[in-house]
Amino acid sequence: MTAGTALPFAETLEAVRALVPTKLRNPRIGIVCGSGLSGLAESFRETVLVPYEKLPGFAKSTVPGHKSSLAFGLTGKGEGVSVVAMLGRFHPYEGHAFPTVVYPIRIMARLGVKNIIITNAAGSLNPNIPVGTIVVIQDHLALPNLTCMNPLLGPSTSPEHPRFLPLSDAYSPALRRLLFLSAHHLALDRSALTEGTYAWVGGPTYETPAEGRLLRLAGADVVGMSTVPEVVVAREEGLNIMVMSLVTNFVVIPDRYRSIREEVEAELAGNPIQLEQAQVVSHEEVLEVGREKAELMKKLVESVVERIPTVPELQ
Ligand SMILES: O=P(O)(O)O[C@H]1O[C@H](CO)[C@@H](O)[C@H]1O
């Protein structure tokens, strides 16, 4: 789907009606599972999985660590809270146009979702935020949005949507409060969860040291290749949003580059040296940290979901 193409909302909603029992098909809470984080839906009860291929308008996720299904189910104690989770998201770098990348968010909104918890794997730009930390996002820095690659480019999807969408209040304070309360009730170490700014980059290349430095200087704490298009559209659809980034690696920002000149000159002078080689990041490493922290992410998300019905402004 490209900007301006009619979106097949009616067909997708009809497919959900045909495949998901009444009790589960109008969830108030949506979850987007980031790289390696599909386990967030493992503890749902009465789960119904709907493969993306059965949903008109949905693409297939091609990234390892992303399954391609919507999971409808119940979570929490007693009767439970009805939720829907995207097991796998779409990234622009996979070749998907923006309307496709954000289509599942628009469908969640049309199913009745009011609150969305978006998760991702991200690289840390901040020396005070180590690998394994969960960062609740308070703001974002989206170079693509500033350079005419905004997911809302093109005709509006609905006449009810504002043409010029404010984003100064994109990240719900009420949901973020629930996360810190949950961390307290789960007796989480204070250092396990922090707050920060997410930089969205196009990928699929990881950042060069100079790019990492630019983002850090611009005020970002973590960087990733997803989430912001989903946030922008969730905001346009009027949802309350919380984003949790799991730090899976450090972005390499050396204080000093390895100098080949120094190495050659030392060798010619008869005192060979080898300066430190730059570290490289891999998606395998990203998925590994996701596996290690899956249980903690799941407990936190479950705890937030359980508390949402108790907060009037989130209804
Ligand atoms: O943001 P998610 O989908 O969690 O995945 C992150 O991990 C992948 C890179 O390893 C990129 O897709 C990046 O955005």
mmCIF file of C-alpha atoms and ligand atoms in Angstrom:
data_model
loop_
_atom_site.group_PDB
_atom_site.id
_atom_site.type_symbol
_atom_site.label_atom_id
_atom_site.label_comp_id
_atom_site.label_asym_id
_atom_site.label_seq_id
_atom_site.Cartn_x
_atom_site.Cartn_y
_atom_site.Cartn_z
ATOM 1 C CA MET A 1 0.000 0.000 0.000
ATOM 2 C CA THR A 2 1.314 3.468 -0.786
ATOM 3 C CA ALA A 3 0.222 6.945 0.359
ATOM 4 C CA GLY A 4 -3.155 7.752 -1.129
ATOM 5 C CA THR A 5 -4.185 4.097 -1.745
ATOM 6 C CA ALA A 6 -7.583 3.306 -0.232
ATOM 7 C CA LEU A 7 -6.952 1.246 2.898
ATOM 8 C CA PRO A 8 -8.937 -2.023 3.209
ATOM 9 C CA PHE A 9 -10.182 -1.401 6.756
ATOM 10 C CA ALA A 10 -13.593 -3.031 6.225
ATOM 11 C CA GLU A 11 -12.055 -6.234 4.797
ATOM 12 C CA THR A 12 -9.480 -6.533 7.589
ATOM 13 C CA LEU A 13 -12.074 -5.989 10.312
ATOM 14 C CA GLU A 14 -14.342 -8.545 8.652
ATOM 15 C CA ALA A 15 -11.465 -11.083 8.673
ATOM 16 C CA VAL A 16 -10.937 -10.448 12.404
ATOM 17 C CA ARG A 17 -14.682 -10.919 13.026
ATOM 18 C CA ALA A 18 -14.580 -14.229 11.176
ATOM 19 C CA LEU A 19 -11.520 -15.580 13.015
ATOM 20 C CA VAL A 20 -11.711 -14.207 16.567
ATOM 21 C CA PRO A 21 -14.462 -14.967 19.115
ATOM 22 C CA THR A 22 -16.643 -12.026 20.213
ATOM 23 C CA LYS A 23 -15.154 -11.994 23.712
ATOM 24 C CA LEU A 24 -11.655 -11.276 22.374
ATOM 25 C CA ARG A 25 -12.205 -9.164 19.311
ATOM 26 C CA ASN A 26 -12.549 -5.695 20.849
ATOM 27 C CA PRO A 27 -9.471 -5.326 23.058
ATOM 28 C CA ARG A 28 -8.858 -2.002 24.816
ATOM 29 C CA ILE A 29 -5.105 -2.603 25.051
ATOM 30 C CA GLY A 30 -2.601 -3.262 22.278
ATOM 31 C CA ILE A 31 1.002 -4.426 22.502
ATOM 32 C CA VAL A 32 3.684 -4.286 19.803
ATOM 33 C CA CYS A 33 6.434 -6.849 20.315
ATOM 34 C CA GLY A 34 9.910 -5.715 19.284
ATOM 35 C CA SER A 35 12.814 -7.802 17.985
ATOM 36 C CA GLY A 36 13.071 -10.988 20.041
ATOM 37 C CA LEU A 37 10.169 -9.935 22.287
ATOM 38 C CA SER A 38 7.270 -11.988 20.892
ATOM 39 C CA GLY A 39 7.247 -13.876 24.214
ATOM 40 C CA LEU A 40 5.297 -10.927 25.693
ATOM 41 C CA ALA A 41 2.142 -12.711 24.549
ATOM 42 C CA GLU A 42 3.109 -16.152 25.878
ATOM 43 C CA SER A 43 1.128 -15.836 29.086
ATOM 44 C CA PHE A 44 -2.124 -14.743 27.410
ATOM 45 C CA ARG A 45 -5.047 -17.080 28.120
ATOM 46 C CA GLU A 46 -7.565 -18.329 25.526
ATOM 47 C CA THR A 47 -5.118 -17.059 22.874
ATOM 48 C CA VAL A 48 -6.240 -16.886 19.256
ATOM 49 C CA LEU A 49 -3.437 -16.381 16.751
ATOM 50 C CA VAL A 50 -4.321 -14.755 13.440
ATOM 51 C CA PRO A 51 -1.496 -14.973 10.864
ATOM 52 C CA TYR A 52 -0.915 -11.690 9.031
ATOM 53 C CA GLU A 53 -1.447 -13.479 5.716
ATOM 54 C CA LYS A 54 -5.135 -13.881 6.653
ATOM 55 C CA LEU A 55 -5.527 -10.133 7.199
ATOM 56 C CA PRO A 56 -6.014 -7.975 4.091
ATOM 57 C CA GLY A 57 -3.620 -5.005 4.141
ATOM 58 C CA PHE A 58 -1.075 -6.749 6.374
ATOM 59 C CA ALA A 59 2.367 -7.639 5.021
ATOM 60 C CA LYS A 60 4.731 -10.339 6.304
ATOM 61 C CA SER A 61 7.529 -9.467 8.684
ATOM 62 C CA THR A 62 10.856 -10.560 7.211
ATOM 63 C CA VAL A 63 13.105 -9.835 10.212
ATOM 64 C CA PRO A 64 14.428 -12.699 12.401
ATOM 65 C CA GLY A 65 12.842 -12.444 15.861
ATOM 66 C CA HIS A 66 9.549 -11.142 14.422
ATOM 67 C CA LYS A 67 6.700 -13.614 13.935
ATOM 68 C CA SER A 68 3.862 -12.596 11.649
ATOM 69 C CA SER A 69 0.656 -12.946 13.663
ATOM 70 C CA LEU A 70 -1.756 -10.995 15.785
ATOM 71 C CA ALA A 71 -2.341 -12.656 19.173
ATOM 72 C CA PHE A 72 -5.722 -11.977 20.783
ATOM 73 C CA GLY A 73 -6.156 -13.120 24.407
ATOM 74 C CA LEU A 74 -6.752 -12.368 28.042
ATOM 75 C CA THR A 75 -4.182 -11.405 30.614
ATOM 76 C CA GLY A 76 -4.208 -10.631 34.328
ATOM 77 C CA LYS A 77 -6.107 -12.082 37.255
ATOM 78 C CA GLY A 78 -9.816 -13.005 37.478
ATOM 79 C CA GLU A 79 -11.773 -12.561 34.270
ATOM 80 C CA GLY A 80 -8.709 -10.945 32.758
ATOM 81 C CA VAL A 81 -8.196 -7.994 30.459
ATOM 82 C CA SER A 82 -8.655 -8.417 26.719
ATOM 83 C CA VAL A 83 -5.486 -7.597 24.737
ATOM 84 C CA VAL A 84 -4.114 -7.860 21.225
ATOM 85 C CA ALA A 85 -0.413 -8.173 20.474
ATOM 86 C CA MET A 86 1.456 -7.750 17.218
ATOM 87 C CA LEU A 87 3.958 -10.608 17.101
ATOM 88 C CA GLY A 88 6.193 -8.914 14.591
ATOM 89 C CA ARG A 89 6.191 -5.445 13.121
ATOM 90 C CA PHE A 90 7.013 -3.953 9.728
ATOM 91 C CA HIS A 91 10.016 -1.683 9.213
ATOM 92 C CA PRO A 92 10.501 0.722 6.291
ATOM 93 C CA TYR A 93 13.924 -0.869 5.609
ATOM 94 C CA GLU A 94 12.170 -4.146 4.689
ATOM 95 C CA GLY A 95 10.771 -2.271 1.714
ATOM 96 C CA HIS A 96 7.332 -1.635 3.207
ATOM 97 C CA ALA A 97 5.758 1.743 2.430
ATOM 98 C CA PHE A 98 4.641 3.799 5.445
ATOM 99 C CA PRO A 99 0.912 3.034 5.063
ATOM 100 C CA THR A 100 1.792 -0.684 5.375
ATOM 101 C CA VAL A 101 4.205 -0.153 8.293
ATOM 102 C CA VAL A 102 1.511 1.545 10.371
ATOM 103 C CA TYR A 103 -1.577 -0.323 9.112
ATOM 104 C CA PRO A 104 -1.733 -2.710 12.132
ATOM 105 C CA ILE A 105 -1.837 0.299 14.469
ATOM 106 C CA ARG A 106 -4.800 1.734 12.545
ATOM 107 C CA ILE A 107 -6.520 -1.654 12.755
ATOM 108 C CA MET A 108 -5.905 -1.897 16.515
ATOM 109 C CA ALA A 109 -7.508 1.543 16.918
ATOM 110 C CA ARG A 110 -10.524 0.410 14.868
ATOM 111 C CA LEU A 111 -10.889 -2.731 17.004
ATOM 112 C CA GLY A 112 -11.263 -0.520 20.091
ATOM 113 C CA VAL A 113 -7.691 -0.252 21.425
ATOM 114 C CA LYS A 114 -7.255 2.892 23.554
ATOM 115 C CA ASN A 115 -3.869 2.208 25.128
ATOM 116 C CA ILE A 116 -0.833 0.864 23.319
ATOM 117 C CA ILE A 117 2.415 -0.487 24.720
ATOM 118 C CA ILE A 118 5.113 -0.488 22.058
ATOM 119 C CA THR A 119 8.360 -2.375 22.690
ATOM 120 C CA ASN A 120 11.608 -2.445 20.765
ATOM 121 C CA ALA A 121 15.235 -3.465 20.908
ATOM 122 C CA ALA A 122 17.572 -0.474 20.802
ATOM 123 C CA GLY A 123 21.229 0.523 20.960
ATOM 124 C CA SER A 124 22.407 2.724 23.840
ATOM 125 C CA LEU A 125 24.037 6.068 23.061
ATOM 126 C CA ASN A 126 24.303 6.979 26.730
ATOM 127 C CA PRO A 127 27.222 5.647 28.797
ATOM 128 C CA ASN A 128 24.949 5.696 31.864
ATOM 129 C CA ILE A 129 22.475 3.288 30.234
ATOM 130 C CA PRO A 130 24.027 -0.192 30.055
ATOM 131 C CA VAL A 131 22.955 -3.210 28.004
ATOM 132 C CA GLY A 132 19.955 -4.930 29.585
ATOM 133 C CA THR A 133 18.364 -1.702 30.851
ATOM 134 C CA ILE A 134 14.735 -1.008 29.980
ATOM 135 C CA VAL A 135 14.226 2.601 28.905
ATOM 136 C CA VAL A 136 10.739 4.085 29.036
ATOM 137 C CA ILE A 137 10.624 6.651 26.279
ATOM 138 C CA GLN A 138 9.715 10.222 27.164
ATOM 139 C CA ASP A 139 10.423 11.850 23.799
ATOM 140 C CA HIS A 140 11.803 11.032 20.362
ATOM 141 C CA LEU A 141 14.145 12.445 17.776
ATOM 142 C CA ALA A 142 13.132 11.454 14.252
ATOM 143 C CA LEU A 143 15.493 12.688 11.569
ATOM 144 C CA PRO A 144 13.294 11.071 8.866
ATOM 145 C CA ASN A 145 10.272 13.074 10.096
ATOM 146 C CA LEU A 146 12.302 16.243 9.713
ATOM 147 C CA THR A 147 13.404 15.360 6.186
ATOM 148 C CA CYS A 148 10.111 14.653 4.414
ATOM 149 C CA MET A 149 9.862 10.963 5.350
ATOM 150 C CA ASN A 150 7.040 11.312 7.842
ATOM 151 C CA PRO A 151 4.546 8.409 8.026
ATOM 152 C CA LEU A 152 1.689 10.928 7.700
ATOM 153 C CA LEU A 153 2.846 12.301 4.327
ATOM 154 C CA GLY A 154 0.049 12.221 1.793
ATOM 155 C CA PRO A 155 -3.705 12.555 2.061
ATOM 156 C CA SER A 156 -5.213 12.180 5.545
ATOM 157 C CA THR A 157 -6.679 8.772 6.340
ATOM 158 C CA SER A 158 -9.711 10.348 7.980
ATOM 159 C CA PRO A 159 -11.249 13.857 7.867
ATOM 160 C CA GLU A 160 -11.345 13.686 11.669
ATOM 161 C CA HIS A 161 -7.559 13.593 11.940
ATOM 162 C CA PRO A 162 -5.740 16.902 12.348
ATOM 163 C CA ARG A 163 -3.523 17.740 9.378
ATOM 164 C CA PHE A 164 -0.854 19.151 11.695
ATOM 165 C CA LEU A 165 -0.483 16.728 14.559
ATOM 166 C CA PRO A 166 1.190 17.955 17.762
ATOM 167 C CA LEU A 167 3.649 15.457 19.246
ATOM 168 C CA SER A 168 4.816 17.343 22.330
ATOM 169 C CA ASP A 169 2.587 15.089 24.454
ATOM 170 C CA ALA A 170 3.014 11.812 22.579
ATOM 171 C CA TYR A 171 4.095 9.626 25.514
ATOM 172 C CA SER A 172 1.376 9.170 28.130
ATOM 173 C CA PRO A 173 2.474 10.249 31.631
ATOM 174 C CA ALA A 174 -0.312 8.086 33.114
ATOM 175 C CA LEU A 175 0.990 4.921 31.439
ATOM 176 C CA ARG A 176 4.578 5.751 32.370
ATOM 177 C CA ARG A 177 3.485 6.180 35.989
ATOM 178 C CA LEU A 178 1.963 2.695 35.882
ATOM 179 C CA LEU A 179 5.267 1.301 34.657
ATOM 180 C CA PHE A 180 7.250 2.775 37.541
ATOM 181 C CA LEU A 181 4.581 1.644 40.025
ATOM 182 C CA SER A 182 4.783 -1.842 38.514
ATOM 183 C CA ALA A 183 8.576 -1.839 38.808
ATOM 184 C CA HIS A 184 8.192 -0.909 42.469
ATOM 185 C CA HIS A 185 5.658 -3.673 43.126
ATOM 186 C CA LEU A 186 7.890 -6.197 41.354
ATOM 187 C CA ALA A 187 10.787 -5.047 43.584
ATOM 188 C CA LEU A 188 12.881 -4.253 40.527
ATOM 189 C CA ASP A 189 16.311 -2.776 41.103
ATOM 190 C CA ARG A 190 16.165 0.986 40.445
ATOM 191 C CA SER A 191 18.865 0.684 37.769
ATOM 192 C CA ALA A 192 16.866 -1.840 35.688
ATOM 193 C CA LEU A 193 14.446 0.798 34.403
ATOM 194 C CA THR A 194 15.143 4.358 33.357
ATOM 195 C CA GLU A 195 13.736 7.184 31.191
ATOM 196 C CA GLY A 196 15.144 8.522 27.937
ATOM 197 C CA THR A 197 14.800 9.796 24.381
ATOM 198 C CA TYR A 198 14.606 7.428 21.369
ATOM 199 C CA ALA A 199 16.208 8.335 18.049
ATOM 200 C CA TRP A 200 14.569 6.773 15.007
ATOM 201 C CA VAL A 201 16.843 5.959 12.082
ATOM 202 C CA GLY A 202 15.968 4.228 8.819
ATOM 203 C CA GLY A 203 18.466 1.344 8.998
ATOM 204 C CA PRO A 204 19.123 -1.392 8.054
ATOM 205 C CA THR A 205 22.750 -0.390 8.613
ATOM 206 C CA TYR A 206 23.749 0.144 12.222
ATOM 207 C CA GLU A 207 25.173 3.587 12.999
ATOM 208 C CA THR A 208 28.732 4.591 12.216
ATOM 209 C CA PRO A 209 30.615 6.091 15.168
ATOM 210 C CA ALA A 210 30.109 9.577 13.698
ATOM 211 C CA GLU A 211 26.365 9.002 13.329
ATOM 212 C CA GLY A 212 26.166 7.705 16.899
ATOM 213 C CA ARG A 213 27.988 10.818 18.096
ATOM 214 C CA LEU A 214 25.582 13.074 16.184
ATOM 215 C CA LEU A 215 22.534 11.423 17.772
ATOM 216 C CA ARG A 216 24.077 11.569 21.231
ATOM 217 C CA LEU A 217 24.964 15.235 20.803
ATOM 218 C CA ALA A 218 21.412 15.867 19.687
ATOM 219 C CA GLY A 219 20.124 14.485 22.983
ATOM 220 C CA ALA A 220 19.112 10.896 22.203
ATOM 221 C CA ASP A 221 19.723 8.103 24.732
ATOM 222 C CA VAL A 222 18.822 5.087 22.586
ATOM 223 C CA VAL A 223 18.503 4.440 18.859
ATOM 224 C CA GLY A 224 16.465 2.023 16.775
ATOM 225 C CA MET A 225 14.891 1.489 13.360
ATOM 226 C CA SER A 226 11.211 1.259 14.344
ATOM 227 C CA THR A 227 8.551 2.560 16.733
ATOM 228 C CA VAL A 228 8.320 6.238 15.764
ATOM 229 C CA PRO A 229 6.052 5.650 12.727
ATOM 230 C CA GLU A 230 3.815 3.572 15.035
ATOM 231 C CA VAL A 231 3.843 6.301 17.697
ATOM 232 C CA VAL A 232 2.965 9.014 15.193
ATOM 233 C CA VAL A 233 0.012 7.059 13.844
ATOM 234 C CA ALA A 234 -1.152 5.854 17.266
ATOM 235 C CA ARG A 235 -1.181 9.506 18.315
ATOM 236 C CA GLU A 236 -3.115 10.474 15.208
ATOM 237 C CA GLU A 237 -5.648 7.755 16.089
ATOM 238 C CA GLY A 238 -5.938 9.238 19.607
ATOM 239 C CA LEU A 239 -4.337 6.370 21.565
ATOM 240 C CA ASN A 240 -2.462 6.633 24.870
ATOM 241 C CA ILE A 241 1.074 5.453 24.180
ATOM 242 C CA MET A 242 3.898 3.952 26.182
ATOM 243 C CA VAL A 243 7.184 2.815 24.632
ATOM 244 C CA MET A 244 9.654 0.481 26.304
ATOM 245 C CA SER A 245 13.081 0.094 24.694
ATOM 246 C CA LEU A 246 15.249 -2.818 25.756
ATOM 247 C CA VAL A 247 18.912 -1.864 25.403
ATOM 248 C CA THR A 248 20.552 -4.743 23.545
ATOM 249 C CA ASN A 249 23.930 -3.193 22.648
ATOM 250 C CA PHE A 250 26.060 -0.108 22.889
ATOM 251 C CA VAL A 251 26.444 2.092 19.863
ATOM 252 C CA VAL A 252 30.176 2.379 19.338
ATOM 253 C CA ILE A 253 31.253 5.980 19.915
ATOM 254 C CA PRO A 254 35.020 5.834 20.516
ATOM 255 C CA ASP A 255 36.739 8.758 22.264
ATOM 256 C CA ARG A 256 39.511 8.298 19.780
ATOM 257 C CA TYR A 257 39.647 6.479 16.431
ATOM 258 C CA ARG A 258 42.156 3.724 15.789
ATOM 259 C CA SER A 259 44.933 5.517 13.850
ATOM 260 C CA ILE A 260 46.337 3.499 10.984
ATOM 261 C CA ARG A 261 48.935 6.219 10.478
ATOM 262 C CA GLU A 262 50.231 5.712 14.043
ATOM 263 C CA GLU A 263 50.346 1.949 13.516
ATOM 264 C CA VAL A 264 52.294 2.295 10.247
ATOM 265 C CA GLU A 265 54.693 4.859 11.678
ATOM 266 C CA ALA A 266 55.346 2.685 14.742
ATOM 267 C CA GLU A 267 55.931 -0.340 12.511
ATOM 268 C CA LEU A 268 58.404 1.633 10.331
ATOM 269 C CA ALA A 269 60.189 2.794 13.477
ATOM 270 C CA GLY A 270 60.592 -0.844 14.517
ATOM 271 C CA ASN A 271 58.109 -0.697 17.460
ATOM 272 C CA PRO A 272 54.965 -2.258 16.028
ATOM 273 C CA ILE A 273 51.748 -1.523 17.942
ATOM 274 C CA GLN A 274 48.163 -2.434 17.304
ATOM 275 C CA LEU A 275 45.552 0.020 18.453
ATOM 276 C CA GLU A 276 42.162 -1.173 19.633
ATOM 277 C CA GLN A 277 39.779 -2.414 16.930
ATOM 278 C CA ALA A 278 36.248 -1.014 16.859
ATOM 279 C CA GLN A 279 33.505 -3.299 18.237
ATOM 280 C CA VAL A 280 30.725 -4.336 15.884
ATOM 281 C CA VAL A 281 27.082 -5.002 16.696
ATOM 282 C CA SER A 282 24.978 -7.855 15.285
ATOM 283 C CA HIS A 283 21.275 -8.721 15.199
ATOM 284 C CA GLU A 284 22.141 -12.065 16.915
ATOM 285 C CA GLU A 285 23.407 -10.086 19.909
ATOM 286 C CA VAL A 286 20.220 -8.005 19.833
ATOM 287 C CA LEU A 287 18.070 -11.166 19.895
ATOM 288 C CA GLU A 288 20.176 -12.744 22.662
ATOM 289 C CA VAL A 289 19.590 -9.823 25.056
ATOM 290 C CA GLY A 290 15.891 -9.976 24.125
ATOM 291 C CA ARG A 291 15.850 -13.638 25.235
ATOM 292 C CA GLU A 292 17.629 -12.822 28.503
ATOM 293 C CA LYS A 293 15.224 -10.049 29.426
ATOM 294 C CA ALA A 294 12.038 -11.556 27.990
ATOM 295 C CA GLU A 295 10.668 -12.643 31.358
ATOM 296 C CA LEU A 296 11.229 -9.266 32.995
ATOM 297 C CA MET A 297 9.686 -7.369 30.065
ATOM 298 C CA LYS A 298 6.704 -9.738 30.193
ATOM 299 C CA LYS A 299 6.146 -9.237 33.937
ATOM 300 C CA LEU A 300 6.311 -5.467 33.596
ATOM 301 C CA VAL A 301 3.954 -5.358 30.624
ATOM 302 C CA GLU A 302 1.488 -7.687 32.370
ATOM 303 C CA SER A 303 1.550 -5.570 35.492
ATOM 304 C CA VAL A 304 0.922 -2.347 33.543
ATOM 305 C CA VAL A 305 -1.907 -3.980 31.571
ATOM 306 C CA GLU A 306 -3.569 -5.182 34.769
ATOM 307 C CA ARG A 307 -3.469 -1.664 36.236
ATOM 308 C CA ILE A 308 -4.807 0.200 33.183
ATOM 309 C CA PRO A 309 -8.502 -0.456 34.012
ATOM 310 C CA THR A 310 -7.996 1.250 37.394
ATOM 311 C CA VAL A 311 -6.976 4.618 35.899
ATOM 312 C CA PRO A 312 -9.981 6.766 34.801
ATOM 313 C CA GLU A 313 -8.031 8.861 32.278
ATOM 314 C CA LEU A 314 -6.934 5.708 30.426
ATOM 315 C CA GLN A 315 -10.489 4.454 29.780
HETATM 316 O O1 LIG B 1 12.916 -2.009 16.736
HETATM 317 P P1 LIG B 1 12.816 -3.472 16.682
HETATM 318 O O2 LIG B 1 11.806 -3.965 15.712
HETATM 319 O O3 LIG B 1 12.636 -4.080 18.060
HETATM 320 O O4 LIG B 1 14.215 -4.041 16.114
HETATM 321 C C1 LIG B 1 15.499 -3.457 16.263
HETATM 322 O O5 LIG B 1 16.402 -4.516 15.993
HETATM 323 C C2 LIG B 1 16.735 -4.527 14.577
HETATM 324 C C3 LIG B 1 18.231 -4.394 14.466
HETATM 325 O O6 LIG B 1 18.908 -5.344 15.197
HETATM 326 C C4 LIG B 1 16.054 -3.310 13.965
HETATM 327 O O7 LIG B 1 14.863 -3.685 13.333
HETATM 328 C C5 LIG B 1 15.812 -2.447 15.171
HETATM 329 O O8 LIG B 1 14.784 -1.489 14.974
#
